Short mmCIF file of C-alpha atoms in Angstrom, two decimals:
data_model
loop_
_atom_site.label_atom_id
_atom_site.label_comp_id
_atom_site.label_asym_id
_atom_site.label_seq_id
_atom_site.Cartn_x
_atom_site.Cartn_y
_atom_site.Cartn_z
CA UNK A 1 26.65 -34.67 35.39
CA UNK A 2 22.97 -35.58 36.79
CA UNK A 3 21.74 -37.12 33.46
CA UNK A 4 23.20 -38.46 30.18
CA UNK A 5 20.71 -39.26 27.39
CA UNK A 6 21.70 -42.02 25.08
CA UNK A 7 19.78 -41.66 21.49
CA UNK A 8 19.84 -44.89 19.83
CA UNK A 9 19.16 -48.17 21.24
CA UNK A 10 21.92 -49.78 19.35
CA UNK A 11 24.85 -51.85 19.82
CA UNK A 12 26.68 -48.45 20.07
CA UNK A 13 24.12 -47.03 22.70
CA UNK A 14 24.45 -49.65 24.84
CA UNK A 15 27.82 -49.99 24.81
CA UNK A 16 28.26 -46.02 25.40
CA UNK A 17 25.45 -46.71 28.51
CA UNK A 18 27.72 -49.67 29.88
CA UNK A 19 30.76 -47.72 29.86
CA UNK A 20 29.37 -44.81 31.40
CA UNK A 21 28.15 -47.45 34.56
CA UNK A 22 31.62 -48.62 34.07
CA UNK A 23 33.62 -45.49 34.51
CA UNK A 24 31.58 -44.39 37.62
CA UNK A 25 28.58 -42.57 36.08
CA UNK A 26 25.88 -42.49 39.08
CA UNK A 27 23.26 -40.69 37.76
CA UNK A 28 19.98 -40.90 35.23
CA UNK A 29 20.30 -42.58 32.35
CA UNK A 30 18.14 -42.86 29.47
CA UNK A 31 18.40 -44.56 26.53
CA UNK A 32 16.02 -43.71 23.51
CA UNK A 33 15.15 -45.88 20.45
CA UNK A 34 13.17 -46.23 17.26
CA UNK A 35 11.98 -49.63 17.62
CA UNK A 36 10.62 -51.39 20.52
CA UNK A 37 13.00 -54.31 21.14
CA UNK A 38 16.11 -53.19 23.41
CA UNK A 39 19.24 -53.55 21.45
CA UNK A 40 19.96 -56.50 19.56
CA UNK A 41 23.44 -58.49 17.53
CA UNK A 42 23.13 -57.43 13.49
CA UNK A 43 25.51 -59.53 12.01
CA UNK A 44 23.65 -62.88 12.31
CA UNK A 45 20.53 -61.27 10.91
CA UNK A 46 21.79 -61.95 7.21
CA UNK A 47 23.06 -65.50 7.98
CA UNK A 48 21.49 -67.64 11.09
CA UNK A 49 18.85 -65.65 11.88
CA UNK A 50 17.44 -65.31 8.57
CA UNK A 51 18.12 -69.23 7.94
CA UNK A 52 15.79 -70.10 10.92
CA UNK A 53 18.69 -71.66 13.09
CA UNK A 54 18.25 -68.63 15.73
CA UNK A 55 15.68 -66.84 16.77
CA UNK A 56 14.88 -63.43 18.40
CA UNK A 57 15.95 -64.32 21.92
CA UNK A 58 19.57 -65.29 20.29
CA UNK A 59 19.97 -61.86 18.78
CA UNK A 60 19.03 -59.52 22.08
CA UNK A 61 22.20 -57.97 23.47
CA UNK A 62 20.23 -56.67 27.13
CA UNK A 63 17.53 -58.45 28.87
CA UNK A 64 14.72 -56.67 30.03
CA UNK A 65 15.18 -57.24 33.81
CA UNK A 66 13.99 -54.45 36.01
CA UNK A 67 14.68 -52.98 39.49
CA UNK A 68 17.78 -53.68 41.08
CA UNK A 69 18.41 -56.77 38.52
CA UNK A 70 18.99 -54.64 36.09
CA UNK A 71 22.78 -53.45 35.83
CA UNK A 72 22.78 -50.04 34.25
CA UNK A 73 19.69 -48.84 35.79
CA UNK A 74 18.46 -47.19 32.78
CA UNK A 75 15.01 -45.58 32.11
CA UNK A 76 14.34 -47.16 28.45
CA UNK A 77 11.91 -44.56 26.06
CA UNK A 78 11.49 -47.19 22.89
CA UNK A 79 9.47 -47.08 19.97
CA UNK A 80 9.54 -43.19 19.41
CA UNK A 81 12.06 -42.02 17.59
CA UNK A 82 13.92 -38.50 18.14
CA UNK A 83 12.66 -35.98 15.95
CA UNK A 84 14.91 -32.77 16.55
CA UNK A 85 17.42 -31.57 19.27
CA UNK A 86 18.90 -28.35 20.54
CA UNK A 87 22.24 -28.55 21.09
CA UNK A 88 22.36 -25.24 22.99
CA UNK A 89 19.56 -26.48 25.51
CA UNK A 90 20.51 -30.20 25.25
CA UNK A 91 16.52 -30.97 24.58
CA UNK A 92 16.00 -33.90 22.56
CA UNK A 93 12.25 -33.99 21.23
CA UNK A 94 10.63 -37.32 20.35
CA UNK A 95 8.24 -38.27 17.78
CA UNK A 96 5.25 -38.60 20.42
CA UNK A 97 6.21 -35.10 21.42
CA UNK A 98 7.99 -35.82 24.45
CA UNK A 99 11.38 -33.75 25.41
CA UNK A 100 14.25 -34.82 27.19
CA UNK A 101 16.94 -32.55 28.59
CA UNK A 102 19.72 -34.07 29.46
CA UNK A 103 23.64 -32.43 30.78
CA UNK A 104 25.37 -34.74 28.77
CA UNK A 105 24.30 -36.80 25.29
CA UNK A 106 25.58 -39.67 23.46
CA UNK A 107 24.24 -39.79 19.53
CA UNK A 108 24.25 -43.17 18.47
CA UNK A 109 21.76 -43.31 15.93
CA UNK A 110 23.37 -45.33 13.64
CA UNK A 111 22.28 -45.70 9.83
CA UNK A 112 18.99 -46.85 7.51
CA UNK A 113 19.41 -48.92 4.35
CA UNK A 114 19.12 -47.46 1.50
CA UNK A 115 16.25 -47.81 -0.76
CA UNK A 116 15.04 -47.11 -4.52
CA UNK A 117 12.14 -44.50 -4.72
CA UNK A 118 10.85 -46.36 -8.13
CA UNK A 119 10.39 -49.83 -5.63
CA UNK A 120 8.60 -47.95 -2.66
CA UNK A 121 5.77 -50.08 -2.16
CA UNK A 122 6.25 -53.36 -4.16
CA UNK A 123 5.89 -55.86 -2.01
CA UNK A 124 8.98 -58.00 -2.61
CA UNK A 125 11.03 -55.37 -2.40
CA UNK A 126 13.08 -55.95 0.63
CA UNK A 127 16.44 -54.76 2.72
CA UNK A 128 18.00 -55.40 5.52
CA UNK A 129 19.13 -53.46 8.57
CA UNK A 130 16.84 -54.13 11.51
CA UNK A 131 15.35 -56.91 12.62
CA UNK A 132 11.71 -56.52 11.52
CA UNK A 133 13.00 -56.26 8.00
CA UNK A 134 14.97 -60.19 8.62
CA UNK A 135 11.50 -60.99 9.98
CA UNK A 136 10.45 -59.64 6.56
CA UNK A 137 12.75 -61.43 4.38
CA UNK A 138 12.63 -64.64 5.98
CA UNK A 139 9.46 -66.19 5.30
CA UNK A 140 9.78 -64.87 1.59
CA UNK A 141 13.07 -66.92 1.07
CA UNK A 142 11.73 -70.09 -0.55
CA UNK A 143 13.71 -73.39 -1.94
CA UNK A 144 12.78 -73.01 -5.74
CA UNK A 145 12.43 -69.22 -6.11
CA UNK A 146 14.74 -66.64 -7.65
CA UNK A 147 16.48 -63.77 -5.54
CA UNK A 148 17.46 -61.19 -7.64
CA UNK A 149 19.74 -59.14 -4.66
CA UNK A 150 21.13 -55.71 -6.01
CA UNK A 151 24.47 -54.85 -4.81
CA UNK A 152 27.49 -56.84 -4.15
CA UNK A 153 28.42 -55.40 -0.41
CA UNK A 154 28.67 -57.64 2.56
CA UNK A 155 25.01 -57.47 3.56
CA UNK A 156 24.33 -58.89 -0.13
CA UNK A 157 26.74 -61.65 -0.32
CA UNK A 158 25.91 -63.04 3.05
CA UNK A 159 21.74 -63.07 2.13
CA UNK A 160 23.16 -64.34 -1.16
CA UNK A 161 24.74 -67.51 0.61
CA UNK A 162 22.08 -68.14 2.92
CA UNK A 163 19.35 -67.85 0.12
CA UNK A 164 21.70 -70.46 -1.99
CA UNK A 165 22.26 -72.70 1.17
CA UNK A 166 17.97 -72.68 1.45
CA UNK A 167 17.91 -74.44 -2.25
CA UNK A 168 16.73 -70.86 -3.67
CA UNK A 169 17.93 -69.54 -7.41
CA UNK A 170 20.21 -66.34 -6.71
CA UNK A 171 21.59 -63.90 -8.99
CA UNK A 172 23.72 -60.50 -7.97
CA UNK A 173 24.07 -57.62 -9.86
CA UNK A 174 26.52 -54.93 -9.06
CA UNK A 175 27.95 -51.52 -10.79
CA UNK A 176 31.64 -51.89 -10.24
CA UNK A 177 34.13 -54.27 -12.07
CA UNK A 178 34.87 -56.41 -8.78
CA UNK A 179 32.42 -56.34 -5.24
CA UNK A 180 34.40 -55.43 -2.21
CA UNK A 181 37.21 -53.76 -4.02
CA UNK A 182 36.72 -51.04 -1.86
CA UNK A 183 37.45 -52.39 1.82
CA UNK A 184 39.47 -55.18 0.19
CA UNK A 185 41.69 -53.99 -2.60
CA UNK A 186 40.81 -55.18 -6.42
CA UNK A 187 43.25 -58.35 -6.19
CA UNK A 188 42.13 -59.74 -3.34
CA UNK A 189 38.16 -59.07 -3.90
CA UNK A 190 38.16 -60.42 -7.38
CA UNK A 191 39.68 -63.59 -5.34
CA UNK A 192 36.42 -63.48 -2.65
CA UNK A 193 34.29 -62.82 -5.88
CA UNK A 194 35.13 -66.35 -6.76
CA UNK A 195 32.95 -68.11 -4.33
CA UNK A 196 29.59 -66.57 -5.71
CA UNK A 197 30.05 -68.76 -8.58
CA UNK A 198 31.50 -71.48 -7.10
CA UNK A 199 28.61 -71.94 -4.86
CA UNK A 200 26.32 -71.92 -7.80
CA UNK A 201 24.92 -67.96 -7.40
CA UNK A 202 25.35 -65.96 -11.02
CA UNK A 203 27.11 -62.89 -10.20
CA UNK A 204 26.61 -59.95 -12.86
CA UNK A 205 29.37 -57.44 -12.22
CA UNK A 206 29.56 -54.08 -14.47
CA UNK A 207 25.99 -53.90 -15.13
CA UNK A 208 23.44 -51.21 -13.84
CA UNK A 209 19.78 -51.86 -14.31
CA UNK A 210 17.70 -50.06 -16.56
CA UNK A 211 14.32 -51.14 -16.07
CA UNK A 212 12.43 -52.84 -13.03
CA UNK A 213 9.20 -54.98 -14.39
CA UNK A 214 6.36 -55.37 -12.13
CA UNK A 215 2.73 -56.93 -11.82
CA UNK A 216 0.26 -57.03 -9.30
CA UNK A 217 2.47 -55.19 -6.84
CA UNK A 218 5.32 -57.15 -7.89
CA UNK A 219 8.91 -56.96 -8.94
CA UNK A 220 8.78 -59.78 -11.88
CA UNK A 221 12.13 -58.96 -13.07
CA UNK A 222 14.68 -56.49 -14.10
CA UNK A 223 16.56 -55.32 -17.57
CA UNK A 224 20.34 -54.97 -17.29
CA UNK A 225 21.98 -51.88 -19.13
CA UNK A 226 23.55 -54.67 -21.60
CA UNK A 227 20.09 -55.61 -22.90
CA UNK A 228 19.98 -58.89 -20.22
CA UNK A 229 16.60 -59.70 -18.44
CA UNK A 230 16.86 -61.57 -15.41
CA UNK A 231 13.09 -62.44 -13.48
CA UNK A 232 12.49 -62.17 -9.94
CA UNK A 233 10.39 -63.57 -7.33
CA UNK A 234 11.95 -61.89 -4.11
CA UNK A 235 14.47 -58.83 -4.86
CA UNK A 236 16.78 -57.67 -1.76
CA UNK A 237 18.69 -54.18 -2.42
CA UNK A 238 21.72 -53.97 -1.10
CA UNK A 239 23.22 -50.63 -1.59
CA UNK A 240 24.73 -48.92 1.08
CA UNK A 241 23.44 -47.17 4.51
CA UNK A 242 22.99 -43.24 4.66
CA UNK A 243 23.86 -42.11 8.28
CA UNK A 244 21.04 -41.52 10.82
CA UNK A 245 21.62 -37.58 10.85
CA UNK A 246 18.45 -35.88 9.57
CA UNK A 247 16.88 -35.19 12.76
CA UNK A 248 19.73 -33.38 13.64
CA UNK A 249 19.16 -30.45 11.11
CA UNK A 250 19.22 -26.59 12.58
CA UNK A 251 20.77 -28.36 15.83
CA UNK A 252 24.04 -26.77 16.09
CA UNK A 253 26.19 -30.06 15.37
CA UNK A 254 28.31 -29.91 12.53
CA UNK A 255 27.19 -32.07 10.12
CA UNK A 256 29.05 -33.69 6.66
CA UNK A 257 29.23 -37.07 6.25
CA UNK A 258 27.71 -37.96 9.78
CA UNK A 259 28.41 -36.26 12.89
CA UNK A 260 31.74 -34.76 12.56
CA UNK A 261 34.04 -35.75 15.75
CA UNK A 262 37.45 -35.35 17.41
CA UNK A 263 38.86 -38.11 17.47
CA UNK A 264 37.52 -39.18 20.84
CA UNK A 265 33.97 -38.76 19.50
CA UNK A 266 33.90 -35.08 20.94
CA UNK A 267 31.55 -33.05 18.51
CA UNK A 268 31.86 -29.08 18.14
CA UNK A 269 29.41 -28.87 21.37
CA UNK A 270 30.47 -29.71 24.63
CA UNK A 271 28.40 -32.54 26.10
CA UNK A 272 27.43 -33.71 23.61
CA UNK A 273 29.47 -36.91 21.84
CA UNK A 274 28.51 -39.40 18.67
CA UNK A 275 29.21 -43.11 18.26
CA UNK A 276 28.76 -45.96 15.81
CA UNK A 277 27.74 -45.64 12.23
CA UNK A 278 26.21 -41.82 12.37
CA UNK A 279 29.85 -40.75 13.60
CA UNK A 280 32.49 -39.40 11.49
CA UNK A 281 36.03 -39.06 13.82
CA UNK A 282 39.25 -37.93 13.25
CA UNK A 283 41.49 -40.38 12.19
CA UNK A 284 44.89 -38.78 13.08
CA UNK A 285 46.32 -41.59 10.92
CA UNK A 286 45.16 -40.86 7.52
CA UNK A 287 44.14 -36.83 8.75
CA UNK A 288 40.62 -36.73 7.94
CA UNK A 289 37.33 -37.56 9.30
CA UNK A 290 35.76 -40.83 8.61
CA UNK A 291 32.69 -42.98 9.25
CA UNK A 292 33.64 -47.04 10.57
CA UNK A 293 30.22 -48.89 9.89
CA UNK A 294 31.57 -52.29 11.79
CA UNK A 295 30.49 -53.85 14.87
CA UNK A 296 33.67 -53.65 16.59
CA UNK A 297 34.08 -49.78 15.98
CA UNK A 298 30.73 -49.41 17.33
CA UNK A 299 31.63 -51.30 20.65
CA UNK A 300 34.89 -50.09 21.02
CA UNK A 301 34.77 -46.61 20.70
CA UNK A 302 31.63 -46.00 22.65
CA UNK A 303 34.34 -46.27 26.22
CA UNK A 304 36.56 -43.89 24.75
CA UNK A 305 33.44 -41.09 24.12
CA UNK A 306 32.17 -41.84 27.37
CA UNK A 307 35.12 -41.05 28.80
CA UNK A 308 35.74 -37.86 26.58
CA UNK A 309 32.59 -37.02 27.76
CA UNK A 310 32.63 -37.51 31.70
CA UNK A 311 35.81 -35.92 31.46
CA UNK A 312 36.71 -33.02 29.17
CA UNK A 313 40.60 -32.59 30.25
CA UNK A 314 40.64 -36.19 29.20
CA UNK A 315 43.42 -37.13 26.81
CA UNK A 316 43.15 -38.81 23.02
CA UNK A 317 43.66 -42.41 23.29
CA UNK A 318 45.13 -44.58 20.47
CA UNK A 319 42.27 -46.35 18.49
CA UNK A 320 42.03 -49.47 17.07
CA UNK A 321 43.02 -49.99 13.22
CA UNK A 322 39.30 -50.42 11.47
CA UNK A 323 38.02 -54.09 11.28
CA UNK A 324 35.06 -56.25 9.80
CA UNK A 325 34.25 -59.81 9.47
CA UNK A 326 31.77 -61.87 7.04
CA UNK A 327 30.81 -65.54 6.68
CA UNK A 328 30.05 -66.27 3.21
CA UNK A 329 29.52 -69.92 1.47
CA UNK A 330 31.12 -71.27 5.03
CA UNK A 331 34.00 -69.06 4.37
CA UNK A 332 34.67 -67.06 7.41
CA UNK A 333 36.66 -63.11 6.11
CA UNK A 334 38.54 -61.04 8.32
CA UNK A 335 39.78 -57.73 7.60
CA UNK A 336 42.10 -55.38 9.62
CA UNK A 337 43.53 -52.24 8.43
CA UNK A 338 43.35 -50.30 5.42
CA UNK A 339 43.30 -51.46 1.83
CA UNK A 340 43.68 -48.19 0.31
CA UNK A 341 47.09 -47.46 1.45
CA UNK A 342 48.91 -50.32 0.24
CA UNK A 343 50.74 -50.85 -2.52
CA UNK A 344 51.05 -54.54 -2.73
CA UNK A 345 50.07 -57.73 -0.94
CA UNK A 346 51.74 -60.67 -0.29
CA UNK A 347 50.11 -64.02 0.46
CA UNK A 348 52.09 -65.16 3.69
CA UNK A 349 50.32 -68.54 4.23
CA UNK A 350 47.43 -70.99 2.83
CA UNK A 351 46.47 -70.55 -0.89
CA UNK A 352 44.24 -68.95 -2.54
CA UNK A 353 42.56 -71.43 -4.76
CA UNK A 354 41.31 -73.09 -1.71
CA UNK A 355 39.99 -69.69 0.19
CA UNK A 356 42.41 -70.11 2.88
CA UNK A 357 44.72 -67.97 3.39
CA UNK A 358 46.57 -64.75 5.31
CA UNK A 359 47.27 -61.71 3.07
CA UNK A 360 49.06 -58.88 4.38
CA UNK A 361 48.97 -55.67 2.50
CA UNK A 362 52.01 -53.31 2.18
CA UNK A 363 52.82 -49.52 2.14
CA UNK A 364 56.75 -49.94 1.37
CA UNK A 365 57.87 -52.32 3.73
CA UNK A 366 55.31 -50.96 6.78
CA UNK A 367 52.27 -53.62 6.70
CA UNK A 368 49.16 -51.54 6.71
CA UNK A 369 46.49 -54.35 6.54
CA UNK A 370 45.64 -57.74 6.77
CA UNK A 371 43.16 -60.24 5.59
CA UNK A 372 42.65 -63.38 6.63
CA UNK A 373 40.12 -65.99 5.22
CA UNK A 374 39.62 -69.24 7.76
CA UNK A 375 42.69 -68.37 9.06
CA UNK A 376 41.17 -66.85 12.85
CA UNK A 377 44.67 -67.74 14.73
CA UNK A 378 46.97 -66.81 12.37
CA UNK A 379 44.57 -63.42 11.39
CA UNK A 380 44.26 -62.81 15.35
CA UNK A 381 48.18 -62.34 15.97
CA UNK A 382 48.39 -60.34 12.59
CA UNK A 383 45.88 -58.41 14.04
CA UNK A 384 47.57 -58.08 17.29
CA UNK A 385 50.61 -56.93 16.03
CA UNK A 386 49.30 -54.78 13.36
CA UNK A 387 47.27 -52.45 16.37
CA UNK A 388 50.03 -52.01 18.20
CA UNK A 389 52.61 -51.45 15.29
CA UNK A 390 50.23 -48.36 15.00
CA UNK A 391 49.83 -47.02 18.11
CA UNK A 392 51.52 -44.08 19.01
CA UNK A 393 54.37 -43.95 21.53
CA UNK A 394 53.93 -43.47 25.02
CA UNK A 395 55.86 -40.43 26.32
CA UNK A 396 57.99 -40.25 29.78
CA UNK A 397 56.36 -38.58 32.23
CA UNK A 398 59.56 -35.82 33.47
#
């Protein structure tokens, strides 16, 4: 392979563009991106970053050394974003009108927030996924002003808690009976749902919205389906991600929900792998395909499709049981696992009245997850023990 072209300038691109240096890959790389910054850290957008304790240089995962400083050696083609590629040919064509062919090509395009088409253009209508849109939000959040943030996900909660923490008035509205009872299981997110309201944030849970009022280009505040009005100065949506996949239309990928992928990354054309939040593997665990929108998912698996990749013949390797963190009201959350297969948890240490504590989730007696909140030691080892529970036995060579 001469030349491997990396689209998306992400966590998961560079990581993919690392490993390929790593695992002996002499030739041209590129590495293609949206935006103009080289790849940056998104977790501390919604918490130091937008809180004004960190800035931009904090954030940046690469420096922007050149020549022979510069480990990977990479040609960088930023602030164009690809518009269509050929699987067939390999040709990637960018928004300028440029083309790249490449022999081999890691997608790592990641995913966009979602948005409300009866917001576009109000201007304090905000979300958050890159960093121009934290350098959005930031100046906006004001001690004294109300944040109205729709959706109870992670990236809500945490802008929740740092809005609160910056002396702003901050209320959440969600759709479903409990937030995070999804990736945490309905007992133990109606637990984490506590801390909204301990930390002085109204949280409005089993409501949809009805109408958004506006003025002067304005969201002024919203009617819940229950007849409530609640006003807004600054409203942040937090709603989900869609996948990163539309340019890949008429390609020749196979397409569902993200790139569909072996479960080394491998799509149905050879060359050509996916990575991080556009990427839907295999999971030979629960026998489906399956998108893993964390940050360790994105870093881990990028070596393993680089290596799929470089090497064709080359074996599946075990992966790493799904896990996410969040800070929250100075409450650090760590998950590992799956919540959906268990059929009870049991609190093994700490309590939870004091958001402290291990729980470890249960599929008969076979632990299948584990959740840990300002526990990090104790969570670690669980952690530990709950990978390699999971991975699959190494066979004798005869």
């Amino acid at each position: 392979m001469e030349t491997l072209a990396i689209v998306g300038a992400s966590l998961a691109g560079l990581s993919a563009a690392r490993a390929a240096r790593a695992q002996g890959f002499s030739g041209r790389l590129l590495i293609i991106g949206d935006e103009q910054q080289r790849p940056y850290d998104r977790p501390p957008l919604s918490k130091e970053f937008l809180a004004g304790k960190i800035g931009i240089k904090h954030v940046m995962l690469e420096a922007e050394e050149a020549g022979a400083d510069d480990p990977l050696q990479a040609d960088w083609l930023l602030g164009s974003p690809a518009r269509s590629f050929d699987a067939a040919t390999r040709t990637i064509t960018l928004g300028d009108g440029r083309t790249v062919v490449a022999d081999g090509v890691v997608i790592a395009t990641g995913a966009s927030a979602r948005t409300l088409p009866e917001l576009a253009g109000l201007s304090n209508v905000f979300t958050l996924r890159t960093l121009q849109d934290a350098q959005d939000l930031a100046p906006e959040l004001v001690a004294g002003s109300r944040l109205l943030v729709v959706g109870a996900g992670f990236i809500g909660a945490e802008v929740a808690s740092t809005a609160k923490g910056l002396g702003m008035d901050v209320t959440i509205v969600c759709k479903s009976e409990v937030p995070l009872s999804a990736p945490l299981g309905p007992e133990m997110a109606a637990v984490m749902a506590t801390l909204h309201g301990i930390n002085g944030v109204e949280l409005i849970c089993d409501a949809g919205i009805d109408s958004y009022y506006s003025y002067e280009g304005n969201v002024t505040g919203v009617r819940l389906s229950d007849g409530q009005y609640r006003s807004a100065d600054v409203v942040l949506l937090g709603i989900g991600a869609v996948p990163n996949v539309g340019w890949l239309a008429g390609s020749g990928l196979a397409i569902d929900d993200g790139v569909t992928c072996d479960s080394m990354g491998r799509t149905n054309v050879p060359g050509v792998v996916a990575v991080g939040d556009c990427a839907a593997w295999f999971d030979e665990r629960v026998g489906r395909h399956h998108l893993v929108e964390h940050w360790s998912g994105a870093q881990e698996r990028a070596a393993l499709a680089v290596t799929g990749l470089l090497d064709h013949s080359a074996a599946p390797q075990p992966l790493n049981l799904p896990y996410f963190w969040s800070d929250q009201y100075g409450v650090t959350l760590q998950f590992v696992g799956h919540a959906r297969d268990a059929e009870r948890v049991e609190i093994e240490a700490g309590q939870l009245e004091n958001h402290s504590f291990l729980a470890v989730y249960y599929r008969g007696e076979e632990p299948v997850g584990v959740l840990g909140v300002n526990q990090p030691r104790l969570f670690t080892r669980w952690r530990r023990q709950l990978n390699a529970r999971n991975a699959p036995p190494v066979l004798a060579t005869p």
